[in-house]
Amino acid sequence: MPALRSTPVRAVLTGVLAALVLSGPGLVPWAGAGSRAAPPTADVYVSPSGRDAADGTAGHPVRTLTRARDLARGKAARYGAAHYSGDITVHLASGTYRTAGPLVLDGRDSGPAGHRIVWQGAGAGSTLISGGRKVEGWQPVAGRPGLWSAPAPQGLTDTRQLYVDGVRAQRARGEVPVGLTVTATGYTATADTLARWRHPSDAEFVYTSGESLWNVERNGLGQWTEPRCRIASARGTAITMAQPCWDNSNKRVEFPDRPGRTVSMVGPGRLTNSGRASYVENAYELLDRPGEWYLDRSAQTVYYLPRTGEDLSRADVEAAAAEKLVDGRGTRAAPLHDIAFQGLQFGYATWLTPSGPEGFSEIQAGYTITGPKGWATQGLCGFVDGGTCPFASWTKMPGNVSFTYGQRIGISDSVFAHLGAAGLDLGAGTTDSSVRGSVFTDISGNGLEIGGVDGQQPSSGVEVTNNHLYALPREYHGGVGILDGYTQHTTIAHNQLDHLGYSAISLGWGGWPDKIGSPATPNPSHDNTVRDNLVFDYMQLLDDGGGIYTQGLTGTSMADGEKVTGNVIHDQWGLGKSVYTDNGCTYETVRGNVLYGAAYANVASRHTDYRDTLGNNDPTLITGNWWEEGAADSSNKGLVTSGNHLMAGLSDVPPEIVDNAGIEPAYRSVLTRTTGAVSVPEAPARVGTSTAGSDGLYVTFNPGYADGGSPVTGYTAHALRADGTEAARASVDAADFKRLAVARIGQLRAAEGPFRVVVTARNAYGESAPSLASAPLAPTAASVLPAAPTGAKLRTAAHAATVVWTPPTATGDAEVIGYQITVSDGRVVPVGGRDVLVTRPSGKGMFRVVGSLKPGTPYTFTIAAVTAAGTGPAVTVTGTTAAG
C-alpha cells in the first residue's frame, strides 16, 4: 500500500474512521492520540424551513414543534443509556412556527435525571410561536368607500382578534341603535333595526361598568366588571339573548331576607342600569371607523377599514385562530417537570367561549359564572342547596399558554403578546417554578395567572420577577396584570406594571362572606410576598380596585400571612386604593411602600373578623410606609397603623427605596423590548359631559392605555350636532388632562344642541379613531353655587399636612370640576383629578397633602368646591403641625 503523502487526505480519512467508531453500535468512544470525544448530543434542532422527516440534527432540522417534542421525548427516555449529558435543548431557529393546535406536553416531556428540556428560541423578537392565520387577497368592497374584504383563511371558522402589521384591530362596534326594555329572555326594542342586520346573532352586547359620573352610565355587574353576552336572535322588535349568559348575568341568587344582596356577595344580581348595554360589537353594520373589522362567518369573508397609512396589499394581516399555543398537562400522579422556555414570543391566539352561549358573565378579575344553571349553584357552597364547593369557585379565564401540575417550570426572556385570553396560566399544582425577564402586553384578559380557587392542589414556590406587564387587558377589561389565587410561598417581586385597565396585582379570594357576618372561606394560602414592584397608571378604565388588591385569608398568622413590602405605587386613575385590603383580608403586612396619587385611599379598608364573636378587625399591620393618606398611629382591635411617613413629594422619600422598586438593573432591557408594532393610540372611553356655562361643555373620559408604542401627547374633544356635523372642538395636552381630568369646549350655541362629544387621542404616529359618543347634553347657564364640602379633617406631620374632606351633597346646577384649598399662610392650592369627579356621586372622601409647612405652627385650611357657576362656600379645618 503506498504511503499517504497528502496531509489533507490523511485528515479526511482520520475523520471518517473517528465517525465510524463513534457511530457504531456498542463501540467505545474514539480514543486515538490521547483525545476523548464528547458524548453524543441530545439536542434537537427546529426550523420553519425544516422537514419533519429529518433527524432533528443541526444540519437537518425538523419543522414542527410536535415533531421536535417527540424527538426530545425519545431522547429523554433514552437519556442514561445513550450516554447523554446536560440539558436537552430544543433549538428553535428564528422565524414563525404556525400551529393549529397547542404543543401538548405531559409527564413524558419532562427533563431527565436531574436535567431539563429547554425550548430555546433565537430571541423573543425572532422566534414566534403563532396561532394565527394569514389573511390575504384583499379587495375594495364595491359601494363602501374605504372598506376592504378578503376570503377568510382556510379552516378559520371564528375568531375574536385581527392584527394588521402586529397592531390589534377593533371588532366593529358602536352604540346600540335602538332603545331597549329588558324582558325575561332579553329585550324589546323600539324598532326592528337589529332584526334587519345581516347576522344579528353575531352581535354582542357589552356592559361597561365603572363609577357613575356626570352623564356616563354605570352598566355591568359591579364597578370592576365588563360582562358580554351575544344576541341569540332578533325578530321584529324581540331580541332574545344567548343562554346561559343572560340568566347567569340576570338571575344571580339573592338572600330572601336581604333584598339586593346576592348569595355570591359579589356585585348585583342583575345587569345594572335596567340592563342597558354600553355598546354593541361585531356586526357588519357597525363598520364605520378606521381600524375596525368584522368576520362574516357565513360568507367566510373578513372586512376591514384600514387606518391611515396601511396598505393591505403589503400588510401582514393575522387572524388569531388557535385557542392554545402550549398546553402543559401534568397530573398529580405524573407531573410535568424540569422544562424551560427561553427567548420565545407567543402570539396570535384567541379564546372563543365568550362568542358562544356562555358569553362572559363576569364576577371579578376574569372569573365568570358558567353552565346552564351556574347562577343558581356555581361556587355557592354552603349558602344554597346544591351549591358547588368551595365557595366562590367560579370559572377562571384560560391561558393561551398554560401548565397544570408542573414542577420546576421556567419561563424567561420571552414575550406574551397579541393574545386573546390570559397570557400565561401556571395553574393547579404548579410548584417551584419561575417567570423571569419577560414581557406581557396586548393581551385580551389577565396577563399572568397563578394557581386557582377551585380546591385543587395549590400552586407553591412560584417566583415572578423582573417582568414588564403593560397595556392590558385589551378586551376583557376587568382583567388584571397578575392574578394569584390560593397559593403558597409565591414571590412577586421587581416587576413593572403600568398602563392597565383595572388592578395591577390581585391576590386571594373567598373573603366576601364577611358582608353577612360570616368568616372568609378557609383556604391553603400562606407565605406569599409582593415586594419591590413598580406600579403606575393603573385602573384606567374600571373602578373599585387597587395597585395591589387582596381579599380573603392570606395565612394562619401574621408570621406566615401575606407581605406587601417595598413597592412603589402611584398615579391611579379610577376610584380605588393603592393597596386594597378587601373583604376578609386577614394577616396582611403592608410595610415600607411608597404610595401616592391614589383616588380615595392609599391603604384600605377595615373589615370585621367574623371568625369569632369578639368584635375584632381582620389582623392587619400597616407600618413604615411613605404615603399621602396621613392616618395617625393607632391600634384598632387588630388593625395596627404605626410609623408611617407623610410625603408631600418624592423628595421626602429615601431615594434608595424608590430606586429599588421595579426591574433590577440586570434585566432593564425588558423595558425596551417591544413587539415591533407601532400605531396611533387606542381611542379613549367612557366620555361624559357637564355644562360649562351657557356656551360650553366640560368633557371627561378615560384615556386609552394602549398608546401604540409612542406616548400620548394630547386629546381633542369634538362636539357634534344631532346630524353628526362638528359644532366645535377643543384640544388638551395629555399632562394637563392627567392633572385636571376635564377639557372645556367653548363657543357652542345652545340652540344647536344638545351635543354629543367624541374624543380622539394623538401620539407621534397620528390621531386615534374617535371614541364612542357621550350622551347628548346642551350647555346651560349655571348660577347656583355648590354647597360646602363636609367632614373636614387635618392629619399633620412636622412639615406637611393631609387635608381630608367629603364632597358636597348638593352641587347647585352644575357638576363639581375641582376644589380650592386656601392655606392661612396665603397659598391657594387648586385641586383637580379624576377623584374629584367620581368621589362626589359615590360619596367617597377626598384628600390632598399640603407641604412646605413650619413645624409646631397652627394652620387654617379652607376647602371649597368649584363648578361652572363658580367657587362655593368653604369648610374650615385648623390644626398645628408636629414639632420638628
CSV table of C-alpha atoms in Angstrom, one decimal, residues 597-753:
chain,number,residue,atom,x,y,z
A,597,GLY,CA,-51.5,59.6,43.6
A,598,ALA,CA,-54.4,57.4,44.7
A,599,ALA,CA,-58.1,58.1,44.5
A,600,TYR,CA,-59.8,57.6,47.8
A,601,ALA,CA,-57.2,55.9,50.0
A,602,ASN,CA,-53.6,54.7,50.0
A,603,VAL,CA,-54.3,51.6,52.2
A,604,ALA,CA,-57.8,50.4,52.9
A,605,SER,CA,-60.1,49.0,54.2
A,606,ARG,CA,-61.0,47.8,57.7
A,607,HIS,CA,-63.1,44.7,57.9
A,608,THR,CA,-64.6,42.9,61.0
A,609,ASP,CA,-63.1,39.5,61.7
A,610,TYR,CA,-66.0,37.1,61.9
A,611,ARG,CA,-64.1,34.0,62.8
A,612,ASP,CA,-65.2,34.6,66.4
A,613,THR,CA,-67.6,36.9,68.3
A,614,LEU,CA,-65.0,39.2,69.8
A,615,GLY,CA,-65.7,42.1,67.5
A,616,ASN,CA,-62.1,42.5,66.4
A,617,ASN,CA,-60.9,43.5,63.0
A,618,ASP,CA,-59.1,41.4,60.5
A,619,PRO,CA,-55.5,41.4,61.8
A,620,THR,CA,-53.5,43.8,59.6
A,621,LEU,CA,-50.3,45.7,60.1
A,622,ILE,CA,-49.7,49.0,58.1
A,623,THR,CA,-46.3,50.3,59.0
A,624,GLY,CA,-43.3,52.3,57.8
A,625,ASN,CA,-44.9,53.4,54.5
A,626,TRP,CA,-44.4,56.7,52.8
A,627,TRP,CA,-47.9,57.9,51.8
A,628,GLU,CA,-50.3,60.8,51.4
A,629,GLU,CA,-53.1,59.3,53.5
A,630,GLY,CA,-51.5,60.5,56.7
A,631,ALA,CA,-53.5,58.4,59.1
A,632,ALA,CA,-52.3,58.6,62.7
A,633,ASP,CA,-50.8,55.7,64.6
A,634,SER,CA,-53.4,53.5,66.1
A,635,SER,CA,-54.2,50.0,67.3
A,636,ASN,CA,-57.8,49.3,66.4
A,637,LYS,CA,-58.7,45.8,67.5
A,638,GLY,CA,-56.1,44.0,65.4
A,639,LEU,CA,-55.7,46.7,62.7
A,640,VAL,CA,-52.4,48.3,63.6
A,641,THR,CA,-51.2,51.5,61.9
A,642,SER,CA,-47.7,52.7,63.0
A,643,GLY,CA,-44.6,54.6,62.0
A,644,ASN,CA,-45.8,55.7,58.6
A,645,HIS,CA,-44.4,58.9,56.9
A,646,LEU,CA,-46.4,61.7,55.4
A,647,MET,CA,-45.0,62.6,52.0
A,648,ALA,CA,-45.6,65.9,50.1
A,649,GLY,CA,-43.5,64.7,47.2
A,650,LEU,CA,-40.9,62.1,46.2
A,651,SER,CA,-38.1,64.2,47.7
A,652,ASP,CA,-39.4,63.2,51.1
A,653,VAL,CA,-38.7,59.5,50.4
A,654,PRO,CA,-35.3,57.9,50.8
A,655,PRO,CA,-34.1,57.6,47.1
A,656,GLU,CA,-32.8,54.0,47.6
A,657,ILE,CA,-36.4,52.8,48.3
A,658,VAL,CA,-37.7,54.3,45.0
A,659,ASP,CA,-34.6,53.2,43.1
A,660,ASN,CA,-35.0,49.6,44.4
A,661,ALA,CA,-38.6,49.2,43.1
A,662,GLY,CA,-39.2,47.8,39.7
A,663,ILE,CA,-37.0,46.0,37.2
A,664,GLU,CA,-33.5,45.3,38.6
A,665,PRO,CA,-30.5,46.6,36.6
A,666,ALA,CA,-29.5,43.3,35.0
A,667,TYR,CA,-33.0,42.9,33.5
A,668,ARG,CA,-33.8,46.5,32.4
A,669,SER,CA,-33.5,45.7,28.8
A,670,VAL,CA,-37.0,44.2,29.2
A,671,LEU,CA,-38.4,47.7,29.4
A,672,THR,CA,-37.2,48.5,25.8
A,673,ARG,CA,-38.2,45.1,24.4
A,674,THR,CA,-41.3,45.7,22.2
A,675,THR,CA,-43.4,43.7,19.8
A,676,GLY,CA,-42.2,45.9,17.0
A,677,ALA,CA,-45.7,47.2,16.2
A,678,VAL,CA,-46.4,50.9,16.2
A,679,SER,CA,-49.6,52.8,15.6
A,680,VAL,CA,-51.9,55.6,16.6
A,681,PRO,CA,-53.2,55.2,20.2
A,682,GLU,CA,-56.3,53.4,21.3
A,683,ALA,CA,-59.4,55.6,21.4
A,684,PRO,CA,-60.5,57.0,24.8
A,685,ALA,CA,-63.5,55.5,26.5
A,686,ARG,CA,-66.5,56.4,28.8
A,687,VAL,CA,-66.9,60.0,27.6
A,688,GLY,CA,-69.1,62.2,29.7
A,689,THR,CA,-70.1,65.8,29.6
A,690,SER,CA,-71.3,68.5,32.0
A,691,THR,CA,-72.3,72.1,31.5
A,692,ALA,CA,-69.6,74.7,31.4
A,693,GLY,CA,-71.9,77.7,31.2
A,694,SER,CA,-74.3,78.9,28.6
A,695,ASP,CA,-71.9,78.4,25.6
A,696,GLY,CA,-69.7,75.4,26.7
A,697,LEU,CA,-69.4,71.9,27.9
A,698,TYR,CA,-66.9,70.2,30.2
A,699,VAL,CA,-65.7,66.8,28.9
A,700,THR,CA,-64.2,63.9,30.8
A,701,PHE,CA,-63.2,60.5,29.6
A,702,ASN,CA,-61.0,57.5,30.4
A,703,PRO,CA,-57.7,57.8,28.5
A,704,GLY,CA,-56.8,54.7,26.4
A,705,TYR,CA,-54.0,52.8,28.0
A,706,ALA,CA,-52.6,51.3,24.8
A,707,ASP,CA,-50.6,54.1,23.3
A,708,GLY,CA,-49.4,52.4,20.1
A,709,GLY,CA,-45.8,52.4,21.1
A,710,SER,CA,-45.5,56.2,21.5
A,711,PRO,CA,-46.6,58.3,24.4
A,712,VAL,CA,-50.0,60.0,24.0
A,713,THR,CA,-49.3,63.8,23.8
A,714,GLY,CA,-52.8,65.1,23.8
A,715,TYR,CA,-56.5,64.8,23.1
A,716,THR,CA,-59.2,66.5,21.1
A,717,ALA,CA,-62.8,66.7,22.1
A,718,HIS,CA,-65.3,67.2,19.2
A,719,ALA,CA,-68.8,68.5,20.0
A,720,LEU,CA,-71.3,67.1,17.4
A,721,ARG,CA,-74.7,68.3,16.4
A,722,ALA,CA,-77.6,65.9,16.0
A,723,ASP,CA,-76.8,65.5,12.3
A,724,GLY,CA,-73.2,64.4,13.1
A,725,THR,CA,-71.5,67.6,12.0
A,726,GLU,CA,-69.0,69.2,14.2
A,727,ALA,CA,-70.0,72.3,16.1
A,728,ALA,CA,-66.7,73.0,18.0
A,729,ARG,CA,-63.7,71.3,19.3
A,730,ALA,CA,-61.1,71.7,22.0
A,731,SER,CA,-57.6,70.2,22.5
A,732,VAL,CA,-55.9,69.5,25.8
A,733,ASP,CA,-52.4,68.4,26.5
A,734,ALA,CA,-52.0,64.9,27.9
A,735,ALA,CA,-50.3,66.2,31.1
A,736,ASP,CA,-52.9,68.8,31.7
A,737,PHE,CA,-55.7,66.3,31.3
A,738,LYS,CA,-54.0,63.9,33.7
A,739,ARG,CA,-53.9,66.8,36.2
A,740,LEU,CA,-57.4,68.2,35.6
A,741,ALA,CA,-59.4,65.2,34.2
A,742,VAL,CA,-61.5,67.7,32.2
A,743,ALA,CA,-61.4,69.6,28.9
A,744,ARG,CA,-63.6,72.5,28.0
A,745,ILE,CA,-65.3,73.0,24.7
A,746,GLY,CA,-66.5,76.6,24.2
A,747,GLN,CA,-68.2,78.7,21.6
A,748,LEU,CA,-71.2,76.4,21.4
A,749,ARG,CA,-74.7,77.8,20.5
A,750,ALA,CA,-77.2,76.2,22.9
A,751,ALA,CA,-79.9,76.4,20.3
A,752,GLU,CA,-77.9,74.0,18.1
A,753,GLY,CA,-77.7,71.4,20.9
